[in-house]
Structures are given as C-alpha cells and as structure tokens.
Short mmCIF file of C-alpha atoms in Angstrom, two decimals:
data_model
loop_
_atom_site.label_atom_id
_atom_site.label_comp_id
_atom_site.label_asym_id
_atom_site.label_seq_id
_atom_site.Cartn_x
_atom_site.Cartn_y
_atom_site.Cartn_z
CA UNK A 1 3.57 -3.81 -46.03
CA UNK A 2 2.69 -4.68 -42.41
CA UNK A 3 2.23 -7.74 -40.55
CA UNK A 4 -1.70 -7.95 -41.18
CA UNK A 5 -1.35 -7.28 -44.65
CA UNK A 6 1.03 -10.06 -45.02
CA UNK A 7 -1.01 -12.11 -43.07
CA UNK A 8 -4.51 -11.53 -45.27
CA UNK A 9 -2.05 -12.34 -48.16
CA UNK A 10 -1.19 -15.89 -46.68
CA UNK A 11 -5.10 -16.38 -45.88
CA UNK A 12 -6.05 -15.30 -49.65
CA UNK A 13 -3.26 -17.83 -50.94
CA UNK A 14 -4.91 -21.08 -48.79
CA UNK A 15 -8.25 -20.08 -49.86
CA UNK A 16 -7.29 -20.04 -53.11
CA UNK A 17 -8.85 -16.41 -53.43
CA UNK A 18 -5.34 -14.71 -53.80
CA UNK A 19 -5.05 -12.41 -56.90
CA UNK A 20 -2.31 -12.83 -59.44
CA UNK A 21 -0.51 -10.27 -58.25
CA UNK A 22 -0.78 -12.02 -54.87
CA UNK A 23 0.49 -14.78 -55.86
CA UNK A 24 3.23 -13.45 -57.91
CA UNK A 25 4.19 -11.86 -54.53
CA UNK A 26 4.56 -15.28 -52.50
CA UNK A 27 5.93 -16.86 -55.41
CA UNK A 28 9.07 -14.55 -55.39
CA UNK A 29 9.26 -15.47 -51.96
CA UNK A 30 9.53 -18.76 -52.18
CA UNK A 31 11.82 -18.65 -54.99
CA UNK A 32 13.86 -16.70 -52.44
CA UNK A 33 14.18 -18.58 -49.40
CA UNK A 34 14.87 -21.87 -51.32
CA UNK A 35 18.07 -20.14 -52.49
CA UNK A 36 18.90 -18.85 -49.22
CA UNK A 37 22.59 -19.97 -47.91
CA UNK A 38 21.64 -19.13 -44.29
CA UNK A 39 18.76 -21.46 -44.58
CA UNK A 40 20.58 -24.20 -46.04
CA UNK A 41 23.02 -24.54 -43.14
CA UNK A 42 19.80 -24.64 -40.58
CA UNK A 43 18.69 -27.60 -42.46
CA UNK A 44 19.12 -30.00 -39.17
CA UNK A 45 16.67 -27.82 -37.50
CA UNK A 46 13.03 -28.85 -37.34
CA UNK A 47 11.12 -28.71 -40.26
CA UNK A 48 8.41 -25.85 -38.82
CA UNK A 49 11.37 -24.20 -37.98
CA UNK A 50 13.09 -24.73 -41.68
CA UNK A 51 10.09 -22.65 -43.51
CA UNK A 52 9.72 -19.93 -40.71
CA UNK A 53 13.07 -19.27 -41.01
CA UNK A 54 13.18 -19.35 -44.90
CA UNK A 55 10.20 -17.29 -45.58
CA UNK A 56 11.13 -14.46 -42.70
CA UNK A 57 14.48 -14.18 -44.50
CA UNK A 58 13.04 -13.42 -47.59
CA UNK A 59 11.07 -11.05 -46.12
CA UNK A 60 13.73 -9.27 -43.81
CA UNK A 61 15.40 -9.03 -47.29
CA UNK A 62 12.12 -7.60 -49.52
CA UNK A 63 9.20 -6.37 -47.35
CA UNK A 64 8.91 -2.90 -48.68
CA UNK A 65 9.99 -3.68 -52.30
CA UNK A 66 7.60 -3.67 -54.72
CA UNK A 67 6.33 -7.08 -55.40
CA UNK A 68 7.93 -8.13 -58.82
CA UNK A 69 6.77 -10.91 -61.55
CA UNK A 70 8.45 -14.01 -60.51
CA UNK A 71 9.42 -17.33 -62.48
CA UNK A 72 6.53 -19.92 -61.58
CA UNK A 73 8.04 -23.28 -60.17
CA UNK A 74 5.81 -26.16 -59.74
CA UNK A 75 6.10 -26.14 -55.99
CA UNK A 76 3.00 -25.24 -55.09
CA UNK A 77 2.25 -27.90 -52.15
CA UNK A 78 5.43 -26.67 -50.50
CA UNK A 79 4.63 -23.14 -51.24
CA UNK A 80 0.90 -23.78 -49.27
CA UNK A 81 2.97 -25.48 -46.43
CA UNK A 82 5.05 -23.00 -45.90
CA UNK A 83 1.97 -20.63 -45.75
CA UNK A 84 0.19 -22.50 -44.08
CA UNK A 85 3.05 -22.70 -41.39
CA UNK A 86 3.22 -18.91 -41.35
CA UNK A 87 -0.75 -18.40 -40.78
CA UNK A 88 -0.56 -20.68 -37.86
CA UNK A 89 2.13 -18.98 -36.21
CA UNK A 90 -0.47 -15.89 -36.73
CA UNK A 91 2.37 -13.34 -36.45
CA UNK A 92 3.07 -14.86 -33.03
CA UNK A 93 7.07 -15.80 -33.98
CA UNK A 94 7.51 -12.75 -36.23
CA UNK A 95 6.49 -9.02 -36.51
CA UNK A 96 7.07 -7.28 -39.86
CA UNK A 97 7.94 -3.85 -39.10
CA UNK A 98 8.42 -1.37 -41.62
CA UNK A 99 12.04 -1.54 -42.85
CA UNK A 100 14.39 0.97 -41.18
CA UNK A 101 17.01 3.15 -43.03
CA UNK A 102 20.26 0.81 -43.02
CA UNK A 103 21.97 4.72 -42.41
CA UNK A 104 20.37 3.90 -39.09
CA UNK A 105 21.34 0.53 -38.47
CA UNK A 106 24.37 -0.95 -36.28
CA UNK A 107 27.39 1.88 -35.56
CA UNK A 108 30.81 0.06 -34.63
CA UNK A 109 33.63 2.55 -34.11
CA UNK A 110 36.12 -0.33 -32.91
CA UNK A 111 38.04 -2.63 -35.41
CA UNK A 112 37.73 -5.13 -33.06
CA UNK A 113 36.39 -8.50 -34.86
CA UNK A 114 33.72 -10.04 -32.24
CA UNK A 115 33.47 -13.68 -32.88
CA UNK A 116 30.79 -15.72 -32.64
CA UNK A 117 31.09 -19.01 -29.84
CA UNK A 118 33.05 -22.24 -30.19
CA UNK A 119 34.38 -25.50 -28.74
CA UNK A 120 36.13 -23.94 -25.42
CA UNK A 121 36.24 -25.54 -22.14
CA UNK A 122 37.65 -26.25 -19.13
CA UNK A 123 37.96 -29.89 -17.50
CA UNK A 124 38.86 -29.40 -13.88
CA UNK A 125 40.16 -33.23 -12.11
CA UNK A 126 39.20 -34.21 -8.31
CA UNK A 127 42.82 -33.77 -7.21
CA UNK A 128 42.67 -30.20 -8.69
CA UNK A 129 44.44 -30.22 -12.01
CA UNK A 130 42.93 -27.73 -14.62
CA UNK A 131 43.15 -29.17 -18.90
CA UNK A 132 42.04 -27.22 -20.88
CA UNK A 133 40.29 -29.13 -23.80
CA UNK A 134 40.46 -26.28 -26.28
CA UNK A 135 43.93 -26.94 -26.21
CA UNK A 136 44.17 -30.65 -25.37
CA UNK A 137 45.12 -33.04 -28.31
CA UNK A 138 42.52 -35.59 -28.93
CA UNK A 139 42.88 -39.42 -27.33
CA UNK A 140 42.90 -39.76 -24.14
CA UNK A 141 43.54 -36.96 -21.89
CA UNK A 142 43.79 -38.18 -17.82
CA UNK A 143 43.34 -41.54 -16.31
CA UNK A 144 41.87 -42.41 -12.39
CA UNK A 145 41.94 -45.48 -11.20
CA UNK A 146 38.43 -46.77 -12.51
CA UNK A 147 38.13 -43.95 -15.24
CA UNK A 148 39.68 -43.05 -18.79
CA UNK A 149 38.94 -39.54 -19.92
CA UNK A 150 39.51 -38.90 -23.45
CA UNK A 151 38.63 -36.16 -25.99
CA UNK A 152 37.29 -37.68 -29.27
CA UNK A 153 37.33 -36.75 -32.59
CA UNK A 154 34.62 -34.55 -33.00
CA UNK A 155 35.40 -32.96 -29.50
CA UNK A 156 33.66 -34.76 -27.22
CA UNK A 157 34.33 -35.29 -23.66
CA UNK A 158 34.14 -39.38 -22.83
CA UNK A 159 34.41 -40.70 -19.64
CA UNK A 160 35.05 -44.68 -19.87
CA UNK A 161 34.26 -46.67 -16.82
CA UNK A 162 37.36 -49.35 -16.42
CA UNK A 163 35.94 -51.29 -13.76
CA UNK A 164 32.42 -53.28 -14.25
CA UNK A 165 29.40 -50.97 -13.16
CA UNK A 166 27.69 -53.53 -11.47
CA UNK A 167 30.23 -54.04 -8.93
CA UNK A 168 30.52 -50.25 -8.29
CA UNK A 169 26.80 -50.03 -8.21
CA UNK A 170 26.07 -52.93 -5.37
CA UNK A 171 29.26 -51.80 -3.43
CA UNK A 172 28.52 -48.15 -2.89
CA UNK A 173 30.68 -47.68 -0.26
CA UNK A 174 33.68 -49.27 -2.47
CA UNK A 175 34.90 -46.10 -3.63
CA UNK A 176 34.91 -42.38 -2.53
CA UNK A 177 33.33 -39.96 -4.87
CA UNK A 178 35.32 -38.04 -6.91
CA UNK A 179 33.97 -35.13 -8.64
CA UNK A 180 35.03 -33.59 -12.05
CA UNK A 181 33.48 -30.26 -13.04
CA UNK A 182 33.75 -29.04 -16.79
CA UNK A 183 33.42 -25.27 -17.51
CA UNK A 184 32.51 -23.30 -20.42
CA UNK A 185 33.52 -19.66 -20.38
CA UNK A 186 31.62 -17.14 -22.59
CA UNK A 187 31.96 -17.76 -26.11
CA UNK A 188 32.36 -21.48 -24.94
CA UNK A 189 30.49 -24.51 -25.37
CA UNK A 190 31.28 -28.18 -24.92
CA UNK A 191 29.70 -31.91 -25.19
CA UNK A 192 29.93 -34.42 -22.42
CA UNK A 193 29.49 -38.47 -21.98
CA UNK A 194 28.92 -38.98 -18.51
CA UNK A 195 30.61 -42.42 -17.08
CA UNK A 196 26.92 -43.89 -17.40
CA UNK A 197 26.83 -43.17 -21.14
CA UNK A 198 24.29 -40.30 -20.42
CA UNK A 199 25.12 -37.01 -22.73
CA UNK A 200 24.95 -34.00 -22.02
CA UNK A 201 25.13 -30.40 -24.13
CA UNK A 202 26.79 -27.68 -22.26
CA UNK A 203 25.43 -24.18 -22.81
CA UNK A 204 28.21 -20.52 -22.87
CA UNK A 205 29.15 -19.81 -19.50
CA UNK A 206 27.94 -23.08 -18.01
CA UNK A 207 29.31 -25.67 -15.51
CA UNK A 208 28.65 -29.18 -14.89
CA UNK A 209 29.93 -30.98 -11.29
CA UNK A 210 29.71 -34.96 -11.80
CA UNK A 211 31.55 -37.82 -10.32
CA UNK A 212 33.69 -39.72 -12.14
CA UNK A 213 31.74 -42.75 -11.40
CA UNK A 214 28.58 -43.09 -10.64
CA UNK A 215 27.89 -45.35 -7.29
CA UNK A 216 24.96 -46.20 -4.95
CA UNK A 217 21.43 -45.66 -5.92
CA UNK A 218 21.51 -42.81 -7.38
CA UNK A 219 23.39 -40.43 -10.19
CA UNK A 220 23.72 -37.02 -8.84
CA UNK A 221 25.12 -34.12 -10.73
CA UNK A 222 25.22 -30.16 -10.17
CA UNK A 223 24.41 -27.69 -13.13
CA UNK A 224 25.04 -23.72 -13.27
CA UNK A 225 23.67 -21.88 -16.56
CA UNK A 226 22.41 -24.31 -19.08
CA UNK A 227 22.80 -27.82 -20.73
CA UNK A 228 20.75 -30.24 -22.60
CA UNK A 229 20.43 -33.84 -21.08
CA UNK A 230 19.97 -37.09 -23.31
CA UNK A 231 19.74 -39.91 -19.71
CA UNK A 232 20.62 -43.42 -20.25
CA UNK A 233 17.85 -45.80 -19.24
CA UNK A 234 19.01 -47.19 -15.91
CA UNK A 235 14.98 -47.77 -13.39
CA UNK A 236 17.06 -48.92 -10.69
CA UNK A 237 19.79 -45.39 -10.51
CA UNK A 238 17.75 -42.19 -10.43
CA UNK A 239 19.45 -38.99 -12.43
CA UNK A 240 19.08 -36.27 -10.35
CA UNK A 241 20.10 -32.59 -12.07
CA UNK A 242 20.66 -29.79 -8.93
CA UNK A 243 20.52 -26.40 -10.39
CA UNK A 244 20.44 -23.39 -7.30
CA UNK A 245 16.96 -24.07 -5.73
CA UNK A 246 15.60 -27.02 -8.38
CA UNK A 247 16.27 -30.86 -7.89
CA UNK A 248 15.32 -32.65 -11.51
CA UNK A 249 14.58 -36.16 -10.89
CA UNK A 250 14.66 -38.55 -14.10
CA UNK A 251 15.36 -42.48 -14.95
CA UNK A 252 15.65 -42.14 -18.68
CA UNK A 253 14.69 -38.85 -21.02
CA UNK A 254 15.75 -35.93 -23.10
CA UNK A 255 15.41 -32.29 -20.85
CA UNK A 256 16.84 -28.77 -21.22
CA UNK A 257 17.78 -26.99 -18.15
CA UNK A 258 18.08 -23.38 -18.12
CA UNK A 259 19.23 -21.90 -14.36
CA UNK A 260 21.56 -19.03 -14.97
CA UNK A 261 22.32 -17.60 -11.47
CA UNK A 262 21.26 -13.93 -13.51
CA UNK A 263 17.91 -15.11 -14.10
CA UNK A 264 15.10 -14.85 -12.10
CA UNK A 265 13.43 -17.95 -12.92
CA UNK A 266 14.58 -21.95 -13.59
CA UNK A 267 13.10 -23.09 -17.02
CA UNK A 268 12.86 -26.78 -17.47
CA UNK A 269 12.10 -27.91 -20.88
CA UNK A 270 10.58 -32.05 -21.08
CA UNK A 271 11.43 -33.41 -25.05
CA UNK A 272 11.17 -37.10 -24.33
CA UNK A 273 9.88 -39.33 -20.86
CA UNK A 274 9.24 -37.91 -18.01
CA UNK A 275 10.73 -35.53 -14.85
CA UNK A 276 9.89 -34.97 -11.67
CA UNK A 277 10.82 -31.06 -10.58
CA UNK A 278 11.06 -30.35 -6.77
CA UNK A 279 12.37 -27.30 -4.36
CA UNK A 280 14.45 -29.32 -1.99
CA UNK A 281 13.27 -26.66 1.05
CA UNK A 282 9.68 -26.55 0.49
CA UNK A 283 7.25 -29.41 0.16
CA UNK A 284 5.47 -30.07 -3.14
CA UNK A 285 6.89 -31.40 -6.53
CA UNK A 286 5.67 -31.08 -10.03
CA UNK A 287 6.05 -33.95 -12.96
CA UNK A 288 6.56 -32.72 -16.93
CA UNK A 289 4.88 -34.64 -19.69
CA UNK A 290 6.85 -33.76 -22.77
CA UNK A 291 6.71 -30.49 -24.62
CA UNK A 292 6.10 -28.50 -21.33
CA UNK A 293 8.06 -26.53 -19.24
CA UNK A 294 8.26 -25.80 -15.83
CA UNK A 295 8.95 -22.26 -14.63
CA UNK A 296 10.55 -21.91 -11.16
CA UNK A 297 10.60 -18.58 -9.64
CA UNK A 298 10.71 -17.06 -5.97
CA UNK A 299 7.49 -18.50 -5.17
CA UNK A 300 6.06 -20.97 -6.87
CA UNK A 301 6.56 -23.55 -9.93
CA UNK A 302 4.70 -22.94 -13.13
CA UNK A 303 3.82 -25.35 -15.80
CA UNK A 304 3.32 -24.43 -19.31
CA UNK A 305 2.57 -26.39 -22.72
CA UNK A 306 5.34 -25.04 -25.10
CA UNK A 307 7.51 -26.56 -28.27
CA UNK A 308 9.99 -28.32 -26.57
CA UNK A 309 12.21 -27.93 -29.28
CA UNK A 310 12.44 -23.80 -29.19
CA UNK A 311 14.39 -24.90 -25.82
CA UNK A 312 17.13 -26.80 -27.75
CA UNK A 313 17.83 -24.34 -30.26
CA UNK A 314 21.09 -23.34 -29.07
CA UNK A 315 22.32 -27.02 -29.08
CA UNK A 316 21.54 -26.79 -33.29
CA UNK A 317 23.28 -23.38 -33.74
CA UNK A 318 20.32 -21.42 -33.55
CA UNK A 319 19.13 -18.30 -31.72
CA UNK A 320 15.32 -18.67 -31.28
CA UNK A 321 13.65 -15.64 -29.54
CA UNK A 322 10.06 -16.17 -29.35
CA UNK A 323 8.14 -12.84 -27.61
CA UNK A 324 11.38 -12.47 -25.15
CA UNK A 325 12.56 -9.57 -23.60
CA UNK A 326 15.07 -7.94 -25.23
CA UNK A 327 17.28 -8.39 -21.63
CA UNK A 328 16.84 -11.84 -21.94
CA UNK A 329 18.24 -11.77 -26.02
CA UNK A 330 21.06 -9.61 -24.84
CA UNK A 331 22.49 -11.75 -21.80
CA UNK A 332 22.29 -14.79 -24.16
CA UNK A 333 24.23 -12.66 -26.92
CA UNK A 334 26.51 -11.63 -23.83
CA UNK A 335 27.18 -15.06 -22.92
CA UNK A 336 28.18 -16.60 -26.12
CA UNK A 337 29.94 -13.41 -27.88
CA UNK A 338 31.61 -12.87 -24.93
CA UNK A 339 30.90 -9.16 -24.91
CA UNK A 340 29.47 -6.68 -22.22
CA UNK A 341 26.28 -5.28 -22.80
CA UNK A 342 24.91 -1.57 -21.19
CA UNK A 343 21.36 -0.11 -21.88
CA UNK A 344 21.67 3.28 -22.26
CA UNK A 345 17.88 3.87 -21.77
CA UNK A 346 16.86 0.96 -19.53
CA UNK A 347 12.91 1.15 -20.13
CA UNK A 348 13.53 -1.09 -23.37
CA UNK A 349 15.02 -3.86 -21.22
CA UNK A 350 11.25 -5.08 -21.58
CA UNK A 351 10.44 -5.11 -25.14
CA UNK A 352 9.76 -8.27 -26.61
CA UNK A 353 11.25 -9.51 -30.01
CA UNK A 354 10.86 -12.95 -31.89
CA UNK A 355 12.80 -14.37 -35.09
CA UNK A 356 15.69 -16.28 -35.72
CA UNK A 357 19.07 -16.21 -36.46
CA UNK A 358 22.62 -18.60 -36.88
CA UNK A 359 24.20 -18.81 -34.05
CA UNK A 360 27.62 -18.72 -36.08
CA UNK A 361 26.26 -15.18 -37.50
CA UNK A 362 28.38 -12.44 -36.84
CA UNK A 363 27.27 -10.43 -34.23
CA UNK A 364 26.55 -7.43 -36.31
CA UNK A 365 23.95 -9.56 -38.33
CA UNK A 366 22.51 -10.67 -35.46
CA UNK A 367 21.97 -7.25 -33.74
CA UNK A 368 20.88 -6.04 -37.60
CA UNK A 369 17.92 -8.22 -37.11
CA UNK A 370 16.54 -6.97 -33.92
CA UNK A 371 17.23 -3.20 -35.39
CA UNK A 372 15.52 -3.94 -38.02
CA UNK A 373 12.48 -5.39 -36.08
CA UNK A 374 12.16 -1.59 -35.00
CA UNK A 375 12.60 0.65 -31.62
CA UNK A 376 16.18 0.16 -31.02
CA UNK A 377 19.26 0.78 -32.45
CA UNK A 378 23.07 -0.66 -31.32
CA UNK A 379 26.69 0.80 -30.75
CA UNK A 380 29.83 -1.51 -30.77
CA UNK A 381 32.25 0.07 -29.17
CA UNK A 382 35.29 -2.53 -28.71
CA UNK A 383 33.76 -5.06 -27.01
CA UNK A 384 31.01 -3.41 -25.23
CA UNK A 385 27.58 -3.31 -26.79
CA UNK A 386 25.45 -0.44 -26.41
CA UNK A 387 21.84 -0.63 -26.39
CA UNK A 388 19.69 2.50 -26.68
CA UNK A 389 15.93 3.57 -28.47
CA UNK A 390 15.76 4.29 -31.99
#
C-alpha cells in the first residue's frame, strides 16, 4: 500500500463510502496506536501532533500486512478525527514508502551504546569560574553580590535578584555588568530563569551570554545554536535576543530561536505576542505575528505562516522533521547524540524526510525510521554515523 492508496482510504472513511474491509483496515489501526507505549509518553505534545504520531506508528509497524478483521470499539468520533487529521495533512508530514527488508536496515559493527541527550551543562561565572551543573548538587550553587544562583529540584538554573529591581533599574550606572554564559555540549540540554524571571530552554550544543542582573533600559542577552524564550512582561525594559547577524526585539512573548553558526539561515519561530527581527548592519526590520517564522539568510529576511509549535518540539522530547533535508535531520541527530556524521554519497544531503520520533529513542530507532522511509541506509561504526544510498 502506498501513500495515495492510504489516502483514498481516509477519504472513503469521512464520506462514509468506505467498504467493510476498509474499515476493518482503519479500525486495526486505531486499535493499534491507542496501545502504543511510544505514543503514550508523547502525550504532552499537541493534540494534532498526538494522532499523527499514533496513526504513522501503526503504520510504520503494518503497512504491507494484510489488513486483518479487527475487534470494533465504539470510538468512532476519535477514529474520524484522527482521519480527518491525516487527510488534512494530505501526505504533507508523512510518506508511506513501501516497507524495506529489515536485512537492509541499520548495520552497527561497534558495541558502543550511543545515548540519547540529557541534563548537561556548563555555568561559566563573570570572574571566570567554570560549575558544572551536571555535577553540581542542587541548592544553591554561587552567590554575587546582588545575585543567588541555585540549581532546583527539577534541574533548573535560577538566578534570584537580592537587591530590589527597581533600584537597579533607575540607577543604571549603579552596577557594572556582569555576564554569565551557560553552555550545553552535544548530548546536552539545560533550563534557565533569567534574574528577570524570564525562562529560557536551551537547545544541544547551545550557549546563552546574560548578565547577572539586568540594568538600564534594556535586557540584552547573546544566543549561539538554539533556545526557546518564555519573556516576562516588563513595557518599560526591552528583551533583546543577539544571535550572529539577528537582533530579536520583544517586551513580553513566547519565541524559538534557531541560529546555529552551521546553518545557513536564522529561523525565528513567534508562539505568543509579538517580535520585532532586525540585521543590526543593514536598514529594515520585520515584526512576527504568532505562528510565523522569519527566515534570515545572506540576503534578505523571509516571513512564512507555519505551526509554531513544530519549532518547539525539541523542548517536549520530540524530533519533528517536516519535508527537511536529510543534512538538516542529521546535524540535529549530531548535536544531541553527540556523534559525527559523514555522507558517503553526498547528493542525498538534499532529500527531504518528514515523521516523528522520541527524542529519548535510541539512536538506532531513530535512524530505522528514516531507512525505512526509503533511499538510504546507515552504518554505526563507534561513534561515527555513516550515511550512504540504499
């Protein structure tokens, strides 16, 4: 069975044309994905993103089997929803390829266990001092003079402002600014509280440069790779995000930021408010309206209408790849495996893949999936991943 079949199968279902043997088909589906452990433990993800995931699953599991008589459940609203979800996506998140040989699939001649990403980070202090907060004990970790750092329970970073705000906000020139920077290696990631209560979610192989109190008239901070910012409200205090060539300007709103130095473009992802994006050495700036993105490249800014929440996957534990590159998919498995990756016949670099996957899967799972999609096939040799046609 192909994509379009599948497809005409979904239509027949909504139109209530679908032939009992049709329906006997999606029914074992559904009874499948509702079952599915995987699933379960995506259950904070969106809802959209609940059934896509189920129902591909399923699929990845029985495409070419022969559709089998399944126990009717009286489900049948979220059985159309879940359709209904799947026609709308119109194949556009997920191809079904024919199922490839699992002789085929994934060849690992190391022992080597490659885990999947975790808490790791590094908190580097103004005077110099490294901590690493993998290892730190939780409570509180340094002190400045105006500042209490501490690592919570459930491994946050918290920075705790001693002195009242207001004074350090209407005396700007009352303290020198002290920067902080927090690292995450590859395989890392790690979950800040900014001195103005702001949050932030930082991405594998990320860093974040921030003062350890924010004075003046405006809160300034420096981003490499990529993080997820929740702003605190504060009209009179701009947030400013600099990221290589991009200045984000916000008061109060929930963005991703995507602006790995080995990407070509800056991706800026708008969930909640609203952001002003400029180029600090050309003229011209650009303001997002939620659930779009601006693309900055080379020469120019581009706007596009997206769903901002395919941006924030990673912060749920999920890999989303919707129509990307198969590059891009294997410098974000590169970054939070912590493995090298080598194409062995670079004219695949460019082939696009969509689904979705844990990102707490083990890595062989995860590469299973795009193998499976068709056209290329993986080698793991240590911790090196070979990429090569099929």
């Amino acid at each position: 069975m192909n994509k379009e079949q599948f497809l005409q199968i979904l239509t027949h279902y909504l139109d209530n044309e679908a032939t009992k043997e049709e329906e006997e088909f999606l029914h074992a589906y559904y009874n499948l994905f509702i079952a599915d452990a995987d699933v379960i433990a995506l259950l904070k993800y969106k809802e959209t993103e609940k059934l896509k995931l189920s129902m591909k699953s399923a699929i990845d599991h029985r495409i070419d089997q022969p559709i089998k008589p399944a126990r009717r459940l009286q489900l049948w609203p979220m059985i159309r929803a879940a359709a209904a979800i799947l026609l709308l996506a119109g194949g556009g998140l997920f191809f079904y390829e024919q199922r490839t040989d699992k002789s085929q699939l994934i060849t690992n001649t190391s022992p080597v266990s490659i885990l999947s990403g975790s808490n790791k980070a590094i908190l580097t202090l103004s005077n110099g001092k490294k901590i690493s907060l993998t290892d730190a004990a939780n409570g509180v970790i340094a002190q400045q003079p105006d500042i209490k750092i501490t690592k919570s329970n459930n491994g946050q970073l918290v920075y705790t402002v001693k002195n009242d705000m207001a004074f350090l906000t209407n005396n700007p020139n009352a303290k020198a600014i002290l920067w902080n920077t927090i690292t995450t290696p590859k395989g890392g990631q790690w979950q800040i509280v900014l001195p103005d209560g702001s949050k932030v979610w930082l991405n594998a192989a990320s860093s974040l440069t921030f003062p350890e109190h924010f004075t003046g008239n405006v809160r300034k901070v420096q981003l490499q790779g990529e993080a997820y910012f929740e702003v605190a409200h504060n009209k009179s205090m701009p947030f400013h995000v600099s990221s290589l060539k991009q200045d984000v300007e916000v008061l109060g709103t929930h963005f991703n930021v995507n602006a790995y130095d080995d990407n070509p473009t800056i991706k800026t992802t708008l969930l909640e408010g609203a952001v002003k994006i400029t180029r600090p050495e050309k003229n011209g700036s650009q303001i997002l309206k939620p659930d779009q993105e601006a693309i900055l490249s080379v020469n120019d800014i581009k706007i596009n209408n997206v769903d901002a929440q395919d941006a924030v996957a990673w912060k749920e534990g999920v890999f989303l790849f919707n129509d990307d590159q198969l590059d891009d998919i294997m410098k974000r498995i590169s970054r939070w495996y912590d493995v090298e990756v080598e194409f062995k016949d670079r004219e695949i670099k460019k082939d696009r893949f969509s689904g979705t996957v844990s990102r707490f899967a083990q890595i062989s799972q995860v590469l299973r999936k795009l193998e499976v999609l068709g056209g290329v096939a993986f080698k793991i040799e240590g911790r090196k991943i070979l990429v090569q046609k099929k």
